[in-house]
mmCIF file of C-alpha atoms and ligand atoms in Angstrom:
data_model
loop_
_atom_site.group_PDB
_atom_site.id
_atom_site.type_symbol
_atom_site.label_atom_id
_atom_site.label_comp_id
_atom_site.label_asym_id
_atom_site.label_seq_id
_atom_site.Cartn_x
_atom_site.Cartn_y
_atom_site.Cartn_z
ATOM 1 C CA UNK A 1 0.000 -0.020 -0.016
ATOM 2 C CA UNK A 2 1.289 3.460 -0.759
ATOM 3 C CA UNK A 3 2.713 5.033 2.340
ATOM 4 C CA UNK A 4 1.838 8.696 2.998
ATOM 5 C CA UNK A 5 3.510 9.914 6.136
ATOM 6 C CA UNK A 6 1.857 13.097 7.824
ATOM 7 C CA UNK A 7 3.898 15.320 10.065
ATOM 8 C CA UNK A 8 3.712 12.858 13.047
ATOM 9 C CA UNK A 9 5.058 10.066 10.947
ATOM 10 C CA UNK A 10 1.631 8.204 10.864
ATOM 11 C CA UNK A 11 0.649 6.428 7.751
ATOM 12 C CA UNK A 12 -2.399 8.063 6.165
ATOM 13 C CA UNK A 13 -4.595 7.170 3.005
ATOM 14 C CA UNK A 14 -6.871 9.285 1.145
ATOM 15 C CA UNK A 15 -10.188 8.158 2.847
ATOM 16 C CA UNK A 16 -12.426 10.299 0.323
ATOM 17 C CA UNK A 17 -10.805 8.431 -2.523
ATOM 18 C CA UNK A 18 -11.106 5.115 -0.724
ATOM 19 C CA UNK A 19 -14.828 5.786 -0.098
ATOM 20 C CA UNK A 20 -15.186 6.696 -3.829
ATOM 21 C CA UNK A 21 -13.643 3.481 -4.996
ATOM 22 C CA UNK A 22 -15.900 1.608 -2.702
ATOM 23 C CA UNK A 23 -18.975 3.263 -4.052
ATOM 24 C CA UNK A 24 -17.869 3.146 -7.702
ATOM 25 C CA UNK A 25 -16.772 -0.372 -8.056
ATOM 26 C CA UNK A 26 -19.681 -1.723 -6.178
ATOM 27 C CA UNK A 27 -22.164 0.155 -8.328
ATOM 28 C CA UNK A 28 -23.775 -1.083 -11.524
ATOM 29 C CA UNK A 29 -22.594 0.058 -13.927
ATOM 30 C CA UNK A 30 -19.282 0.629 -12.279
ATOM 31 C CA UNK A 31 -17.762 4.051 -12.186
ATOM 32 C CA UNK A 32 -14.732 6.042 -11.120
ATOM 33 C CA UNK A 33 -14.018 9.817 -11.237
ATOM 34 C CA UNK A 34 -11.452 11.376 -13.555
ATOM 35 C CA UNK A 35 -10.731 13.589 -10.651
ATOM 36 C CA UNK A 36 -8.425 10.987 -9.376
ATOM 37 C CA UNK A 37 -6.412 10.579 -12.514
ATOM 38 C CA UNK A 38 -4.025 13.422 -11.507
ATOM 39 C CA UNK A 39 -1.450 12.011 -9.069
ATOM 40 C CA UNK A 40 2.353 12.518 -10.011
ATOM 41 C CA UNK A 41 2.198 10.038 -12.793
ATOM 42 C CA UNK A 42 -1.214 11.307 -14.145
ATOM 43 C CA UNK A 43 -0.006 14.851 -14.051
ATOM 44 C CA UNK A 44 2.960 13.829 -16.285
ATOM 45 C CA UNK A 45 0.793 11.771 -18.680
ATOM 46 C CA UNK A 46 -1.553 14.703 -18.974
ATOM 47 C CA UNK A 47 1.300 16.983 -20.006
ATOM 48 C CA UNK A 48 2.181 14.431 -22.639
ATOM 49 C CA UNK A 49 -1.196 14.320 -23.711
ATOM 50 C CA UNK A 50 -1.548 18.001 -24.347
ATOM 51 C CA UNK A 51 1.449 17.709 -26.677
ATOM 52 C CA UNK A 52 0.146 14.691 -28.676
ATOM 53 C CA UNK A 53 -0.613 15.322 -32.433
ATOM 54 C CA UNK A 54 -4.159 14.104 -32.013
ATOM 55 C CA UNK A 55 -4.965 16.163 -28.753
ATOM 56 C CA UNK A 56 -6.180 19.363 -30.747
ATOM 57 C CA UNK A 57 -7.660 21.136 -27.798
ATOM 58 C CA UNK A 58 -4.587 22.589 -26.474
ATOM 59 C CA UNK A 59 -3.208 23.750 -29.792
ATOM 60 C CA UNK A 60 -6.459 25.282 -30.722
ATOM 61 C CA UNK A 61 -6.857 27.214 -27.496
ATOM 62 C CA UNK A 62 -3.374 28.232 -27.535
ATOM 63 C CA UNK A 63 -4.022 29.587 -31.372
ATOM 64 C CA UNK A 64 -6.917 31.739 -29.901
ATOM 65 C CA UNK A 65 -4.761 33.167 -27.158
ATOM 66 C CA UNK A 66 -1.937 33.788 -29.493
ATOM 67 C CA UNK A 67 -3.570 35.209 -32.674
ATOM 68 C CA UNK A 68 -6.359 37.113 -31.034
ATOM 69 C CA UNK A 69 -4.967 38.645 -27.837
ATOM 70 C CA UNK A 70 -5.841 42.169 -28.548
ATOM 71 C CA UNK A 71 -9.306 41.600 -29.316
ATOM 72 C CA UNK A 72 -9.521 39.410 -26.273
ATOM 73 C CA UNK A 73 -8.026 42.161 -23.981
ATOM 74 C CA UNK A 74 -10.675 44.483 -25.370
ATOM 75 C CA UNK A 75 -13.380 42.165 -24.755
ATOM 76 C CA UNK A 76 -12.318 41.638 -21.349
ATOM 77 C CA UNK A 77 -12.844 45.307 -20.758
ATOM 78 C CA UNK A 78 -9.698 45.840 -18.916
ATOM 79 C CA UNK A 79 -8.451 49.344 -18.777
ATOM 80 C CA UNK A 80 -4.805 50.606 -18.321
ATOM 81 C CA UNK A 81 -5.865 53.139 -15.710
ATOM 82 C CA UNK A 82 -7.553 50.661 -13.632
ATOM 83 C CA UNK A 83 -5.848 47.860 -11.566
ATOM 84 C CA UNK A 84 -7.507 44.405 -11.912
ATOM 85 C CA UNK A 85 -6.963 40.985 -10.620
ATOM 86 C CA UNK A 86 -6.545 38.110 -13.224
ATOM 87 C CA UNK A 87 -7.378 34.987 -11.385
ATOM 88 C CA UNK A 88 -6.904 31.593 -13.157
ATOM 89 C CA UNK A 89 -8.763 28.359 -11.990
ATOM 90 C CA UNK A 90 -6.157 25.526 -12.113
ATOM 91 C CA UNK A 91 -2.536 26.592 -12.637
ATOM 92 C CA UNK A 92 -1.477 24.327 -15.442
ATOM 93 C CA UNK A 93 1.996 25.061 -16.989
ATOM 94 C CA UNK A 94 1.075 28.551 -17.969
ATOM 95 C CA UNK A 95 1.979 27.926 -21.739
ATOM 96 C CA UNK A 96 -1.455 29.186 -23.068
ATOM 97 C CA UNK A 97 -1.925 31.970 -20.402
ATOM 98 C CA UNK A 98 1.528 33.507 -21.038
ATOM 99 C CA UNK A 99 0.041 34.453 -24.526
ATOM 100 C CA UNK A 100 -2.323 36.683 -22.612
ATOM 101 C CA UNK A 101 0.030 37.773 -19.837
ATOM 102 C CA UNK A 102 2.839 39.020 -22.194
ATOM 103 C CA UNK A 103 0.927 41.581 -24.021
ATOM 104 C CA UNK A 104 -0.933 42.722 -20.851
ATOM 105 C CA UNK A 105 2.399 43.236 -19.209
ATOM 106 C CA UNK A 106 4.006 44.837 -22.539
ATOM 107 C CA UNK A 107 1.075 47.078 -22.984
ATOM 108 C CA UNK A 108 1.407 48.479 -19.214
ATOM 109 C CA UNK A 109 -1.758 47.050 -17.848
ATOM 110 C CA UNK A 110 -1.888 47.175 -13.873
ATOM 111 C CA UNK A 111 -2.837 43.858 -12.613
ATOM 112 C CA UNK A 112 -1.775 40.650 -10.470
ATOM 113 C CA UNK A 113 -2.039 37.420 -11.760
ATOM 114 C CA UNK A 114 -3.413 35.105 -9.209
ATOM 115 C CA UNK A 115 -3.358 31.310 -10.104
ATOM 116 C CA UNK A 116 -5.281 28.985 -7.800
ATOM 117 C CA UNK A 117 -4.387 25.414 -7.546
ATOM 118 C CA UNK A 118 -4.820 22.759 -4.956
ATOM 119 C CA UNK A 119 -1.122 21.700 -5.675
ATOM 120 C CA UNK A 120 1.459 23.959 -4.087
ATOM 121 C CA UNK A 121 4.063 22.169 -6.043
ATOM 122 C CA UNK A 122 2.204 23.047 -9.377
ATOM 123 C CA UNK A 123 2.123 26.673 -8.299
ATOM 124 C CA UNK A 124 5.836 26.811 -7.322
ATOM 125 C CA UNK A 125 6.870 25.385 -10.894
ATOM 126 C CA UNK A 126 4.630 28.041 -12.471
ATOM 127 C CA UNK A 127 5.921 30.866 -10.471
ATOM 128 C CA UNK A 128 9.578 29.958 -11.220
ATOM 129 C CA UNK A 129 8.872 29.801 -14.871
ATOM 130 C CA UNK A 130 7.026 33.014 -15.061
ATOM 131 C CA UNK A 131 9.568 34.839 -13.035
ATOM 132 C CA UNK A 132 12.034 33.852 -15.666
ATOM 133 C CA UNK A 133 9.859 34.417 -18.807
ATOM 134 C CA UNK A 134 7.918 37.507 -17.827
ATOM 135 C CA UNK A 135 10.077 39.229 -14.995
ATOM 136 C CA UNK A 136 7.771 42.411 -14.688
ATOM 137 C CA UNK A 137 4.486 40.154 -14.068
ATOM 138 C CA UNK A 138 3.283 40.353 -10.293
ATOM 139 C CA UNK A 139 2.437 36.739 -9.480
ATOM 140 C CA UNK A 140 0.594 35.999 -6.267
ATOM 141 C CA UNK A 141 -0.117 32.105 -6.228
ATOM 142 C CA UNK A 142 -3.140 31.113 -4.032
ATOM 143 C CA UNK A 143 -3.073 27.383 -2.669
ATOM 144 C CA UNK A 144 -6.477 26.071 -2.162
ATOM 145 C CA UNK A 145 -9.729 24.848 -3.711
ATOM 146 C CA UNK A 146 -11.213 27.285 -6.395
ATOM 147 C CA UNK A 147 -14.202 28.388 -4.370
ATOM 148 C CA UNK A 148 -12.604 28.861 -1.200
ATOM 149 C CA UNK A 149 -9.941 31.272 -2.720
ATOM 150 C CA UNK A 150 -12.557 33.009 -4.825
ATOM 151 C CA UNK A 151 -14.675 33.600 -1.725
ATOM 152 C CA UNK A 152 -11.722 35.359 -0.210
ATOM 153 C CA UNK A 153 -11.780 37.929 -3.179
ATOM 154 C CA UNK A 154 -15.486 38.215 -3.278
ATOM 155 C CA UNK A 155 -15.367 41.560 -1.490
ATOM 156 C CA UNK A 156 -12.467 43.043 -3.266
ATOM 157 C CA UNK A 157 -13.316 46.549 -4.813
ATOM 158 C CA UNK A 158 -11.172 45.722 -7.877
ATOM 159 C CA UNK A 159 -12.468 44.209 -10.922
ATOM 160 C CA UNK A 160 -11.554 40.632 -11.573
ATOM 161 C CA UNK A 161 -11.035 38.380 -14.728
ATOM 162 C CA UNK A 162 -11.424 34.961 -13.999
ATOM 163 C CA UNK A 163 -9.694 32.418 -16.273
ATOM 164 C CA UNK A 164 -11.137 28.814 -16.624
ATOM 165 C CA UNK A 165 -9.454 27.172 -19.660
ATOM 166 C CA UNK A 166 -8.714 23.810 -21.306
ATOM 167 C CA UNK A 167 -12.442 22.696 -21.442
ATOM 168 C CA UNK A 168 -12.040 21.489 -17.847
ATOM 169 C CA UNK A 169 -15.641 22.233 -17.289
ATOM 170 C CA UNK A 170 -16.202 19.350 -19.860
ATOM 171 C CA UNK A 171 -15.034 16.870 -17.264
ATOM 172 C CA UNK A 172 -18.339 17.494 -15.236
ATOM 173 C CA UNK A 173 -21.724 16.216 -15.916
ATOM 174 C CA UNK A 174 -24.202 18.992 -17.068
ATOM 175 C CA UNK A 175 -25.814 19.298 -13.668
ATOM 176 C CA UNK A 176 -22.492 19.439 -11.875
ATOM 177 C CA UNK A 177 -21.339 21.976 -14.421
ATOM 178 C CA UNK A 178 -24.440 24.136 -13.791
ATOM 179 C CA UNK A 179 -23.825 24.244 -10.085
ATOM 180 C CA UNK A 180 -20.399 24.872 -10.588
ATOM 181 C CA UNK A 181 -21.338 27.907 -12.683
ATOM 182 C CA UNK A 182 -23.779 28.927 -10.035
ATOM 183 C CA UNK A 183 -21.228 28.834 -7.339
ATOM 184 C CA UNK A 184 -18.861 30.794 -9.765
ATOM 185 C CA UNK A 185 -21.533 33.476 -10.501
ATOM 186 C CA UNK A 186 -22.224 33.972 -6.834
ATOM 187 C CA UNK A 187 -18.471 34.991 -6.500
ATOM 188 C CA UNK A 188 -18.379 37.469 -9.287
ATOM 189 C CA UNK A 189 -19.798 40.945 -9.469
ATOM 190 C CA UNK A 190 -21.256 42.994 -12.593
ATOM 191 C CA UNK A 191 -17.653 44.611 -12.887
ATOM 192 C CA UNK A 192 -16.018 40.968 -13.232
ATOM 193 C CA UNK A 193 -15.598 38.785 -16.420
ATOM 194 C CA UNK A 194 -15.337 35.136 -16.970
ATOM 195 C CA UNK A 195 -12.940 33.654 -19.752
ATOM 196 C CA UNK A 196 -14.137 30.100 -20.361
ATOM 197 C CA UNK A 197 -12.464 27.801 -22.877
ATOM 198 C CA UNK A 198 -14.663 24.982 -24.015
ATOM 199 C CA UNK A 199 -14.072 22.221 -26.744
ATOM 200 C CA UNK A 200 -16.740 22.477 -29.645
ATOM 201 C CA UNK A 201 -18.801 19.663 -30.714
ATOM 202 C CA UNK A 202 -17.468 18.443 -33.965
ATOM 203 C CA UNK A 203 -17.226 15.085 -35.924
ATOM 204 C CA UNK A 204 -16.133 11.894 -34.324
ATOM 205 C CA UNK A 205 -12.912 11.389 -36.614
ATOM 206 C CA UNK A 206 -11.575 14.424 -35.044
ATOM 207 C CA UNK A 207 -12.648 13.855 -31.436
ATOM 208 C CA UNK A 208 -12.216 10.110 -30.837
ATOM 209 C CA UNK A 209 -8.331 10.093 -31.896
ATOM 210 C CA UNK A 210 -7.821 12.822 -29.299
ATOM 211 C CA UNK A 211 -8.961 10.320 -26.624
ATOM 212 C CA UNK A 212 -7.263 7.283 -28.272
ATOM 213 C CA UNK A 213 -3.956 8.376 -29.511
ATOM 214 C CA UNK A 214 -1.756 6.051 -31.487
ATOM 215 C CA UNK A 215 1.166 6.211 -28.926
ATOM 216 C CA UNK A 216 -1.205 4.802 -25.997
ATOM 217 C CA UNK A 217 -0.537 7.901 -23.719
ATOM 218 C CA UNK A 218 -4.202 8.326 -23.198
ATOM 219 C CA UNK A 219 -4.712 4.773 -22.396
ATOM 220 C CA UNK A 220 -1.835 4.673 -19.883
ATOM 221 C CA UNK A 221 -3.556 7.788 -18.375
ATOM 222 C CA UNK A 222 -6.797 6.106 -17.956
ATOM 223 C CA UNK A 223 -5.171 2.668 -16.725
ATOM 224 C CA UNK A 224 -3.073 4.715 -14.315
ATOM 225 C CA UNK A 225 -6.186 5.040 -12.230
ATOM 226 C CA UNK A 226 -6.015 1.290 -11.418
ATOM 227 C CA UNK A 227 -2.276 1.376 -10.850
ATOM 228 C CA UNK A 228 -3.085 4.261 -8.249
ATOM 229 C CA UNK A 229 -5.581 1.973 -6.474
ATOM 230 C CA UNK A 230 -3.036 -0.717 -6.288
ATOM 231 C CA UNK A 231 -0.455 1.453 -4.733
ATOM 232 C CA UNK A 232 -2.753 3.554 -2.316
ATOM 233 C CA UNK A 233 -5.093 0.708 -1.284
ATOM 234 C CA UNK A 234 -3.117 -2.488 -1.592
ATOM 235 C CA UNK A 235 -5.163 -3.554 -4.620
ATOM 236 C CA UNK A 236 -4.170 -6.340 -7.171
ATOM 237 C CA UNK A 237 -5.497 -4.849 -10.578
ATOM 238 C CA UNK A 238 -3.404 -6.568 -13.398
ATOM 239 C CA UNK A 239 -3.666 -3.548 -15.840
ATOM 240 C CA UNK A 240 -3.007 -5.959 -18.810
ATOM 241 C CA UNK A 241 -6.540 -7.519 -18.001
ATOM 242 C CA UNK A 242 -8.199 -4.184 -18.669
ATOM 243 C CA UNK A 243 -8.365 -1.944 -21.855
ATOM 244 C CA UNK A 244 -8.878 1.673 -22.456
ATOM 245 C CA UNK A 245 -12.020 2.172 -24.539
ATOM 246 C CA UNK A 246 -13.213 5.809 -25.330
ATOM 247 C CA UNK A 247 -16.538 6.508 -27.007
ATOM 248 C CA UNK A 248 -18.085 9.730 -28.494
ATOM 249 C CA UNK A 249 -21.587 10.550 -29.422
ATOM 250 C CA UNK A 250 -21.544 13.257 -32.104
ATOM 251 C CA UNK A 251 -25.245 14.288 -31.492
ATOM 252 C CA UNK A 252 -25.037 15.094 -27.827
ATOM 253 C CA UNK A 253 -21.314 16.072 -27.947
ATOM 254 C CA UNK A 254 -20.414 13.834 -25.311
ATOM 255 C CA UNK A 255 -17.067 11.769 -25.020
ATOM 256 C CA UNK A 256 -16.739 9.173 -22.475
ATOM 257 C CA UNK A 257 -13.752 6.947 -21.385
ATOM 258 C CA UNK A 258 -14.069 3.362 -20.105
ATOM 259 C CA UNK A 259 -11.881 0.765 -18.736
ATOM 260 C CA UNK A 260 -13.007 -2.639 -19.813
ATOM 261 C CA UNK A 261 -12.334 -5.946 -18.142
ATOM 262 C CA UNK A 262 -10.847 -8.199 -20.864
ATOM 263 C CA UNK A 263 -11.850 -11.407 -18.843
ATOM 264 C CA UNK A 264 -14.201 -12.603 -16.087
ATOM 265 C CA UNK A 265 -12.015 -11.943 -12.959
ATOM 266 C CA UNK A 266 -11.892 -11.058 -9.196
ATOM 267 C CA UNK A 267 -9.757 -8.240 -8.063
ATOM 268 C CA UNK A 268 -8.499 -8.021 -4.419
ATOM 269 C CA UNK A 269 -8.740 -4.559 -2.755
ATOM 270 C CA UNK A 270 -6.843 -4.842 0.764
ATOM 271 C CA UNK A 271 -8.003 -1.607 2.164
ATOM 272 C CA UNK A 272 -11.602 -2.461 1.414
ATOM 273 C CA UNK A 273 -11.006 -6.088 2.629
ATOM 274 C CA UNK A 274 -12.960 -6.968 -0.492
ATOM 275 C CA UNK A 275 -13.015 -8.827 -3.844
ATOM 276 C CA UNK A 276 -14.451 -7.064 -6.755
ATOM 277 C CA UNK A 277 -15.964 -9.055 -9.557
ATOM 278 C CA UNK A 278 -15.855 -8.151 -13.232
ATOM 279 C CA UNK A 279 -17.481 -9.840 -16.044
ATOM 280 C CA UNK A 280 -15.636 -10.113 -19.451
ATOM 281 C CA UNK A 281 -16.475 -7.019 -21.345
ATOM 282 C CA UNK A 282 -17.788 -5.006 -18.103
ATOM 283 C CA UNK A 283 -16.880 -1.459 -18.160
ATOM 284 C CA UNK A 284 -15.891 1.088 -15.456
ATOM 285 C CA UNK A 285 -16.956 4.477 -16.669
ATOM 286 C CA UNK A 286 -13.899 6.929 -15.789
ATOM 287 C CA UNK A 287 -14.387 10.217 -17.465
ATOM 288 C CA UNK A 288 -16.782 12.634 -19.369
ATOM 289 C CA UNK A 289 -15.143 14.960 -21.748
ATOM 290 C CA UNK A 290 -18.385 16.933 -22.827
ATOM 291 C CA UNK A 291 -18.056 19.199 -25.981
ATOM 292 C CA UNK A 292 -20.197 22.392 -26.370
ATOM 293 C CA UNK A 293 -22.040 24.837 -28.491
ATOM 294 C CA UNK A 294 -23.292 28.124 -27.389
ATOM 295 C CA UNK A 295 -26.851 26.635 -26.787
ATOM 296 C CA UNK A 296 -25.511 24.103 -24.367
ATOM 297 C CA UNK A 297 -23.528 26.557 -22.452
ATOM 298 C CA UNK A 298 -26.761 28.931 -22.199
ATOM 299 C CA UNK A 299 -28.540 26.133 -20.843
ATOM 300 C CA UNK A 300 -25.689 25.457 -18.369
ATOM 301 C CA UNK A 301 -25.790 29.191 -17.457
ATOM 302 C CA UNK A 302 -29.618 29.272 -17.213
ATOM 303 C CA UNK A 303 -29.896 29.253 -13.472
ATOM 304 C CA UNK A 304 -27.027 31.797 -13.010
ATOM 305 C CA UNK A 305 -26.983 35.612 -13.455
ATOM 306 C CA UNK A 306 -24.238 35.057 -16.248
ATOM 307 C CA UNK A 307 -24.717 35.373 -19.883
ATOM 308 C CA UNK A 308 -22.158 34.945 -22.807
ATOM 309 C CA UNK A 309 -20.688 38.368 -24.089
ATOM 310 C CA UNK A 310 -18.298 37.344 -26.741
ATOM 311 C CA UNK A 311 -17.199 33.946 -28.577
ATOM 312 C CA UNK A 312 -13.617 33.523 -29.973
ATOM 313 C CA UNK A 313 -12.835 30.491 -31.921
ATOM 314 C CA UNK A 314 -9.629 29.002 -33.592
ATOM 315 C CA UNK A 315 -9.233 28.914 -37.354
ATOM 316 C CA UNK A 316 -10.535 25.229 -37.460
ATOM 317 C CA UNK A 317 -13.675 26.137 -35.262
ATOM 318 C CA UNK A 318 -12.402 23.371 -33.034
ATOM 319 C CA UNK A 319 -12.345 25.103 -29.721
ATOM 320 C CA UNK A 320 -13.939 28.296 -28.394
ATOM 321 C CA UNK A 321 -13.213 30.846 -25.695
ATOM 322 C CA UNK A 322 -16.212 32.675 -24.235
ATOM 323 C CA UNK A 323 -16.281 35.840 -22.302
ATOM 324 C CA UNK A 324 -19.210 35.559 -19.924
ATOM 325 C CA UNK A 325 -20.404 38.285 -17.737
ATOM 326 C CA UNK A 326 -23.029 38.677 -15.073
HETATM 327 C C1 LIG B 401 -8.328 18.041 -18.628
HETATM 328 N N1 LIG B 401 -9.439 17.707 -19.416
HETATM 329 C C2 LIG B 401 -9.885 18.784 -20.077
HETATM 330 C C3 LIG B 401 -9.041 16.637 -20.489
HETATM 331 C C4 LIG B 401 -10.069 16.278 -21.426
HETATM 332 O O1 LIG B 401 -9.765 16.483 -22.688
HETATM 333 O O2 LIG B 401 -11.284 15.896 -21.071
HETATM 334 C C5 LIG B 401 -8.474 15.300 -19.950
HETATM 335 C C6 LIG B 401 -8.191 14.254 -20.683
HETATM 336 N N2 LIG B 401 -8.668 13.064 -20.735
HETATM 337 C C7 LIG B 401 -8.374 12.379 -21.638
HETATM 338 N N3 LIG B 401 -7.322 13.326 -22.379
HETATM 339 C C8 LIG B 401 -7.277 14.349 -21.811
#
């Protein structure tokens, strides 16, 4: 079992994750959340995914930020004589965000860049990199969960621009995305703007390869969830007995990833003191990657006070960045 030691050197396990494994693998159909993809190995695999030829999302959004940054800056309504806070949900490696940060600094806008992430490690790496690349940028990293940190800015008298890039919203079911947006809206005022990056609904022959790349990196990313359960909970998954299987429905724009059991098998999970049985061909649903159009986004925003102000797309119309206001 993975050994996590706390400050008093006791061995700890992630009990929320363990409860989730118990619930998900004892349900019919079985499920596990993609939230748990991102351990140290998962983070590295995701960086590899973003650089894969088939994974068009990152390149398309990068193109929008790079080629249209002046139009973006005016749509965000920021002014050179008014200080603002540029808050990013999820630190990432900053590659795309730099395309916005560089012109803002070069044109003399007054702002602090406040990336929020649960991982202090990710924030430290980003801060170090930004110090080298954009020395005049003021970076104030915020470790914690998004809403905890946003809450602390709620009463700030300065306008805020909140970035939520990379189609991260797409990893939520629609009802979850709607309540996420409601919470976000509650933390924004009419002076604030949300800059939201979403993958567009498009043909299956573009979407599916992005989730089933020829080098097998996405398969390794999905299967790493079982390896993680092995390490953290003393489970005995043989990952060769499972295969990565993505699906995409062009009509709804919903991509889903599954792990499929290649045979009838029982898998021991020590921390649950339990065997989990699998039929041959039985699936574990591990991820949703929803694709959007403006109508779907409007439906998700329906219960919030927010509306779409502007939409930017890349040259292939693969990806869209929306400016959303209250
Ligand atoms: C982080 N998220 C938006 C990615 C996506 O496209 O759903 C995660 C991912 N899963 C497989 N490949 C990439």
